[in-house]
mmCIF file of C-alpha atoms in Angstrom:
data_model
loop_
_atom_site.group_PDB
_atom_site.id
_atom_site.type_symbol
_atom_site.label_atom_id
_atom_site.label_comp_id
_atom_site.label_asym_id
_atom_site.label_seq_id
_atom_site.Cartn_x
_atom_site.Cartn_y
_atom_site.Cartn_z
ATOM 1 C CA MET A 3 -237.760 60.480 222.752
ATOM 2 C CA THR A 4 -241.101 58.708 222.745
ATOM 3 C CA LYS A 5 -241.454 55.247 224.206
ATOM 4 C CA GLU A 6 -242.157 53.876 220.718
ATOM 5 C CA ALA A 7 -239.012 55.455 219.272
ATOM 6 C CA ILE A 8 -236.935 54.037 222.096
ATOM 7 C CA ILE A 9 -238.364 50.545 221.582
ATOM 8 C CA GLU A 10 -237.586 50.732 217.832
ATOM 9 C CA LYS A 11 -233.992 51.653 218.640
ATOM 10 C CA LEU A 12 -233.812 49.018 221.366
ATOM 11 C CA LYS A 13 -234.970 46.071 219.247
ATOM 12 C CA PRO A 14 -231.857 45.700 217.049
ATOM 13 C CA ILE A 15 -229.687 46.008 220.176
ATOM 14 C CA VAL A 16 -231.444 43.115 221.887
ATOM 15 C CA GLN A 17 -231.996 40.912 218.829
ATOM 16 C CA PRO A 18 -228.503 39.348 218.477
ATOM 17 C CA PHE A 19 -228.802 37.832 221.962
ATOM 18 C CA VAL A 20 -232.379 36.536 221.666
ATOM 19 C CA LYS A 21 -232.838 32.762 221.989
ATOM 20 C CA ASN A 22 -236.632 32.773 221.626
ATOM 21 C CA GLU A 23 -237.536 34.373 218.284
ATOM 22 C CA GLU A 24 -241.271 33.868 218.793
ATOM 23 C CA ALA A 25 -241.277 35.909 222.014
ATOM 24 C CA PHE A 26 -239.162 38.570 220.291
ATOM 25 C CA LYS A 27 -241.683 38.863 217.436
ATOM 26 C CA ASN A 28 -244.439 39.437 219.992
ATOM 27 C CA LEU A 29 -242.426 41.871 222.104
ATOM 28 C CA THR A 30 -244.497 43.871 224.614
ATOM 29 C CA ASP A 31 -243.792 46.139 227.607
ATOM 30 C CA THR A 32 -243.699 43.200 229.960
ATOM 31 C CA THR A 33 -241.383 41.025 227.846
ATOM 32 C CA ASP A 34 -238.614 39.785 230.144
ATOM 33 C CA PHE A 35 -235.097 39.485 228.698
ATOM 34 C CA ILE A 36 -234.258 36.359 230.687
ATOM 35 C CA THR A 37 -237.493 34.432 231.159
ATOM 36 C CA ASP A 38 -239.182 35.346 227.833
ATOM 37 C CA LEU A 39 -236.369 36.037 225.364
ATOM 38 C CA ASN A 40 -234.079 33.455 227.042
ATOM 39 C CA ILE A 41 -231.120 35.801 226.807
ATOM 40 C CA ASN A 42 -228.029 34.514 228.611
ATOM 41 C CA SER A 43 -227.473 36.666 231.687
ATOM 42 C CA ALA A 44 -223.805 37.154 230.738
ATOM 43 C CA ASN A 45 -225.077 38.951 227.629
ATOM 44 C CA LEU A 46 -227.231 41.413 229.611
ATOM 45 C CA VAL A 47 -224.093 43.437 230.160
ATOM 46 C CA ASP A 48 -223.578 43.600 226.372
ATOM 47 C CA ILE A 49 -227.088 44.969 226.006
ATOM 48 C CA VAL A 50 -226.437 47.584 228.707
ATOM 49 C CA LEU A 51 -223.155 48.634 227.036
ATOM 50 C CA ASP A 52 -224.819 48.756 223.589
ATOM 51 C CA ILE A 53 -227.620 50.931 225.016
ATOM 52 C CA GLU A 54 -225.069 53.293 226.531
ATOM 53 C CA GLU A 55 -223.383 53.666 223.137
ATOM 54 C CA ALA A 56 -226.548 53.949 221.053
ATOM 55 C CA PHE A 57 -228.296 56.478 223.295
ATOM 56 C CA HIS A 58 -225.135 58.281 224.502
ATOM 57 C CA ILE A 59 -226.061 57.774 228.142
ATOM 58 C CA GLU A 60 -224.380 56.261 231.169
ATOM 59 C CA ILE A 61 -226.204 53.554 233.090
ATOM 60 C CA ASP A 62 -225.236 53.269 236.755
ATOM 61 C CA ASN A 63 -225.374 49.970 238.650
ATOM 62 C CA GLU A 64 -228.561 50.898 240.448
ATOM 63 C CA SER A 65 -230.395 51.475 237.165
ATOM 64 C CA MET A 66 -228.892 48.381 235.557
ATOM 65 C CA GLU A 67 -230.327 46.303 238.385
ATOM 66 C CA LYS A 68 -233.866 46.832 237.060
ATOM 67 C CA MET A 69 -233.132 46.280 233.370
ATOM 68 C CA LEU A 70 -234.707 42.847 233.073
ATOM 69 C CA ASN A 71 -237.683 43.803 230.941
ATOM 70 C CA VAL A 72 -238.668 46.185 228.140
ATOM 71 C CA GLU A 73 -240.774 48.510 230.281
ATOM 72 C CA ASN A 74 -238.086 49.157 232.911
ATOM 73 C CA THR A 75 -235.378 49.502 230.283
ATOM 74 C CA VAL A 76 -237.362 52.121 228.348
ATOM 75 C CA ALA A 77 -238.100 54.019 231.573
ATOM 76 C CA ILE A 78 -234.402 54.090 232.504
ATOM 77 C CA ILE A 79 -233.370 55.279 229.027
ATOM 78 C CA GLN A 80 -236.008 58.032 229.178
ATOM 79 C CA LYS A 81 -234.856 59.102 232.626
ATOM 80 C CA LYS A 82 -231.196 59.224 231.592
ATOM 81 C CA LEU A 83 -231.999 61.165 228.402
ATOM 82 C CA ALA A 84 -234.113 63.656 230.357
ATOM 83 C CA ALA A 85 -231.291 64.238 232.846
ATOM 84 C CA GLN A 86 -228.890 65.341 230.116
ATOM 85 C CA MET B 3 -228.248 25.955 246.502
ATOM 86 C CA GLY B 4 -227.548 27.096 242.977
ATOM 87 C CA ASN B 5 -225.356 26.013 240.094
ATOM 88 C CA ASP B 6 -224.095 27.384 236.818
ATOM 89 C CA ILE B 7 -222.233 25.847 233.915
ATOM 90 C CA VAL B 8 -220.265 27.702 231.260
ATOM 91 C CA ASP B 9 -219.527 26.123 227.893
ATOM 92 C CA LEU B 10 -216.123 27.713 227.308
ATOM 93 C CA ALA B 11 -216.245 27.440 223.518
ATOM 94 C CA LEU B 12 -219.667 29.088 223.410
ATOM 95 C CA ALA B 13 -218.647 31.766 225.913
ATOM 96 C CA LYS B 14 -215.713 32.626 223.670
ATOM 97 C CA ARG B 15 -218.087 33.047 220.717
ATOM 98 C CA GLU B 16 -220.875 34.873 222.545
ATOM 99 C CA SER B 17 -219.062 37.136 224.983
ATOM 100 C CA ASN B 18 -216.192 39.503 224.487
ATOM 101 C CA TRP B 19 -215.203 40.274 228.068
ATOM 102 C CA LYS B 20 -212.302 42.403 226.825
ATOM 103 C CA ARG B 21 -214.803 44.914 225.511
ATOM 104 C CA LYS B 22 -214.490 48.376 227.095
ATOM 105 C CA GLY B 23 -216.601 48.700 230.251
ATOM 106 C CA TYR B 24 -217.522 45.015 230.409
ATOM 107 C CA LEU B 25 -215.506 43.983 233.469
ATOM 108 C CA ASN B 26 -216.342 47.221 235.283
ATOM 109 C CA LYS B 27 -220.064 46.499 235.110
ATOM 110 C CA LEU B 28 -219.760 42.930 236.359
ATOM 111 C CA PHE B 29 -216.874 42.722 238.763
ATOM 112 C CA THR B 30 -215.636 44.448 241.928
ATOM 113 C CA GLU B 31 -212.069 45.758 242.206
ATOM 114 C CA LEU B 32 -210.926 42.598 244.002
ATOM 115 C CA GLU B 33 -212.489 40.379 241.343
ATOM 116 C CA GLN B 34 -210.959 42.402 238.507
ATOM 117 C CA ASN B 35 -207.638 41.963 240.266
ATOM 118 C CA TYR B 36 -208.116 38.176 240.274
ATOM 119 C CA ILE B 37 -208.651 38.384 236.514
ATOM 120 C CA ARG B 38 -205.764 40.766 235.806
ATOM 121 C CA THR B 39 -203.248 38.691 237.742
ATOM 122 C CA ASP B 40 -204.293 35.241 236.507
ATOM 123 C CA LYS B 41 -202.276 33.605 233.765
ATOM 124 C CA ASN B 42 -205.460 32.236 232.271
ATOM 125 C CA GLN B 43 -207.731 35.265 232.252
ATOM 126 C CA ASP B 44 -210.387 33.666 230.032
ATOM 127 C CA ILE B 45 -210.942 30.918 232.572
ATOM 128 C CA MET B 46 -210.897 33.272 235.580
ATOM 129 C CA VAL B 47 -213.622 35.497 234.075
ATOM 130 C CA TRP B 48 -215.967 32.521 233.749
ATOM 131 C CA ILE B 49 -215.093 31.036 237.147
ATOM 132 C CA LEU B 50 -216.092 34.331 238.779
ATOM 133 C CA TRP B 51 -219.157 34.740 236.598
ATOM 134 C CA SER B 52 -220.450 31.203 237.223
ATOM 135 C CA LEU B 53 -220.009 31.752 240.970
ATOM 136 C CA LYS B 54 -222.032 34.954 240.858
ATOM 137 C CA GLU B 55 -224.743 33.306 238.771
ATOM 138 C CA SER B 56 -224.889 30.327 241.158
ATOM 139 C CA THR B 57 -225.108 32.641 244.175
ATOM 140 C CA TYR B 58 -227.930 34.572 242.543
ATOM 141 C CA LYS B 59 -229.815 31.302 242.057
ATOM 142 C CA ALA B 60 -229.094 30.169 245.617
ATOM 143 C CA TYR B 61 -230.390 33.463 246.980
ATOM 144 C CA GLN B 62 -233.676 33.155 245.067
ATOM 145 C CA ARG B 63 -234.303 30.016 247.158
ATOM 146 C CA ILE B 64 -234.086 32.104 250.314
ATOM 147 C CA GLN B 65 -235.934 35.133 249.051
ATOM 148 C CA ILE B 66 -237.011 36.092 245.551
ATOM 149 C CA ASN B 67 -235.133 39.208 244.512
ATOM 150 C CA ARG B 68 -234.947 39.403 240.743
ATOM 151 C CA GLY B 69 -232.577 41.888 239.172
ATOM 152 C CA PHE B 70 -229.280 42.307 237.397
ATOM 153 C CA TYR B 71 -226.922 43.217 240.240
ATOM 154 C CA PRO B 72 -223.631 41.370 239.583
ATOM 155 C CA GLN B 73 -221.568 43.822 241.657
ATOM 156 C CA LYS B 74 -223.667 43.159 244.757
ATOM 157 C CA ILE B 75 -222.660 39.496 244.613
ATOM 158 C CA LYS B 76 -219.161 39.782 246.007
ATOM 159 C CA ILE B 77 -216.481 37.121 245.853
ATOM 160 C CA LYS B 78 -214.530 37.458 249.096
ATOM 161 C CA SER B 79 -211.946 34.707 248.644
ATOM 162 C CA LEU B 80 -210.941 32.199 246.012
ATOM 163 C CA GLU B 81 -208.397 29.406 246.031
ATOM 164 C CA ILE B 82 -207.677 27.110 243.137
ATOM 165 C CA LYS B 83 -206.062 23.720 243.619
ATOM 166 C CA ASP B 84 -206.054 20.740 241.246
ATOM 167 C CA ALA B 85 -208.674 22.270 238.934
ATOM 168 C CA ILE B 86 -211.103 22.906 241.808
ATOM 169 C CA ALA B 87 -211.785 26.427 243.052
ATOM 170 C CA ILE B 88 -213.123 26.932 246.574
ATOM 171 C CA SER B 89 -214.587 30.345 247.295
ATOM 172 C CA THR B 90 -216.570 32.432 249.740
ATOM 173 C CA LEU B 91 -219.133 34.971 248.600
ATOM 174 C CA GLU B 92 -221.506 37.503 250.043
ATOM 175 C CA LEU B 93 -224.874 38.827 248.906
ATOM 176 C CA PHE B 94 -227.262 41.048 250.880
ATOM 177 C CA GLY B 95 -225.281 40.412 254.071
ATOM 178 C CA MET B 96 -225.405 36.626 253.730
ATOM 179 C CA ASP B 97 -222.399 34.333 253.270
ATOM 180 C CA PHE B 98 -222.233 31.721 250.535
ATOM 181 C CA PHE B 99 -219.694 29.017 249.711
ATOM 182 C CA GLY B 100 -218.673 27.976 246.221
ATOM 183 C CA LYS B 101 -217.004 25.011 244.601
ATOM 184 C CA THR B 102 -216.027 25.287 240.956
ATOM 185 C CA THR B 103 -214.862 22.415 238.772
ATOM 186 C CA ILE B 104 -212.591 23.553 235.957
ATOM 187 C CA THR B 105 -212.062 21.530 232.788
ATOM 188 C CA THR B 106 -210.771 22.485 229.360
ATOM 189 C CA ASP B 107 -214.301 22.449 227.918
ATOM 190 C CA TRP B 108 -216.526 23.708 230.727
ATOM 191 C CA ILE B 109 -216.638 25.314 234.141
ATOM 192 C CA HIS B 110 -219.243 24.291 236.691
ATOM 193 C CA SER B 111 -219.951 26.093 239.952
ATOM 194 C CA ILE B 112 -222.068 24.999 242.897
ATOM 195 C CA VAL B 113 -222.944 27.450 245.650
ATOM 196 C CA THR B 114 -224.512 26.717 249.048
ATOM 197 C CA THR B 115 -225.210 28.659 252.253
ATOM 198 C CA LYS B 116 -223.018 26.379 254.400
ATOM 199 C CA PHE B 117 -219.515 25.150 253.593
ATOM 200 C CA SER B 118 -220.365 21.619 254.758
ATOM 201 C CA HIS B 119 -223.254 21.507 252.282
ATOM 202 C CA LEU B 120 -220.874 21.544 249.311
ATOM 203 C CA ASN B 121 -220.162 17.839 249.895
ATOM 204 C CA GLN B 122 -223.840 17.005 250.187
ATOM 205 C CA ILE B 123 -224.672 18.018 246.634
ATOM 206 C CA THR B 124 -225.014 15.449 243.898
ATOM 207 C CA GLU B 125 -225.588 15.610 240.160
ATOM 208 C CA VAL B 126 -228.821 14.027 238.982
ATOM 209 C CA THR B 127 -230.771 13.460 235.780
ATOM 210 C CA PRO B 128 -234.346 13.552 237.029
ATOM 211 C CA GLN B 129 -237.306 12.846 234.783
ATOM 212 C CA CYS B 130 -239.584 14.793 237.085
ATOM 213 C CA ILE B 131 -238.684 18.455 236.612
ATOM 214 C CA LYS B 132 -241.434 20.939 237.408
ATOM 215 C CA LYS B 133 -241.335 24.623 238.277
ATOM 216 C CA ASP B 134 -243.008 26.197 241.282
ATOM 217 C CA LYS B 135 -244.936 29.489 241.318
ATOM 218 C CA ASN B 136 -241.662 31.426 241.416
ATOM 219 C CA SER B 137 -240.317 29.447 238.428
ATOM 220 C CA LEU B 138 -237.850 27.610 240.673
ATOM 221 C CA PRO B 139 -237.323 23.989 239.609
ATOM 222 C CA TYR B 140 -238.075 20.932 241.740
ATOM 223 C CA CYS B 141 -238.586 17.222 241.237
ATOM 224 C CA ALA B 142 -242.302 16.430 241.291
ATOM 225 C CA LEU B 143 -241.681 12.843 242.495
ATOM 226 C CA THR B 144 -239.632 13.689 245.582
ATOM 227 C CA ASN B 145 -240.609 17.364 246.039
ATOM 228 C CA GLN B 146 -236.884 18.093 246.313
ATOM 229 C CA SER B 147 -235.485 21.393 245.137
ATOM 230 C CA ILE B 148 -233.135 21.097 242.177
ATOM 231 C CA SER B 149 -230.946 23.582 240.370
ATOM 232 C CA ILE B 150 -230.596 23.383 236.607
ATOM 233 C CA SER B 151 -227.921 24.919 234.457
ATOM 234 C CA HIS B 152 -227.633 24.642 230.734
ATOM 235 C CA HIS B 153 -225.184 26.380 228.430
ATOM 236 C CA GLY B 154 -224.249 25.327 224.923
ATOM 237 C CA ALA B 155 -223.394 21.627 224.801
ATOM 238 C CA TYR B 156 -223.531 21.075 228.560
ATOM 239 C CA GLN B 157 -226.186 20.667 231.208
ATOM 240 C CA LYS B 158 -225.916 19.941 234.909
ATOM 241 C CA ILE B 159 -228.726 19.389 237.384
ATOM 242 C CA ILE B 160 -227.961 19.239 241.089
ATOM 243 C CA GLN B 161 -229.785 18.484 244.328
ATOM 244 C CA PHE B 162 -228.993 17.586 247.913
ATOM 245 C CA LYS B 163 -228.169 13.898 248.372
ATOM 246 C CA LEU B 164 -231.138 11.900 249.626
#
């Protein structure tokens, strides 16, 4: 999957937890889930679980650790898809 | 130090901790056992979570290490008496001490690096909040570090007593 395709699939997963709509509209690679989108950290786990379901992948704790922004999240999804 | 407040009504609306895989991602075996064996599981989930969140914040004061690593923040012991939970935690080889106040509407945890420091923390409402280069809050008038937590209808700001 291309980076763009992953981001398009990622957006509706993240959206329900977004507290800063303006930052979400202007989403870029460096957009941070916590500091930019103001997502509650307790909801990060929902995003991780939703990603696992949507992309049919398993995200280990070590990978999850880095999933604070768009760029890292896309890279982890790509890596997990490639390993299948 | 670090603190974290949970608005229980909002947490109920926003988080379904009973969802498959949820507890496994956040909590160690010991912590999941605390939840399983508690008669008020809803409350126990948020006590443990607020302690982890507070410890994460406290650690950032020692060394910045951003990431989502809830399982690395380990709760080693927890005792609840009269709606106050006292706990010990560990992160990256360091010990932390937690005090959690439990009410019917909210749960508030404070975490420090020394047990004796728990009694030296006070709640404040400063008009001087600024953030340093690492986005950590402090009071610009006194230069004192503060920890801010806001969730739903509740906010608590703490600092060491002057």
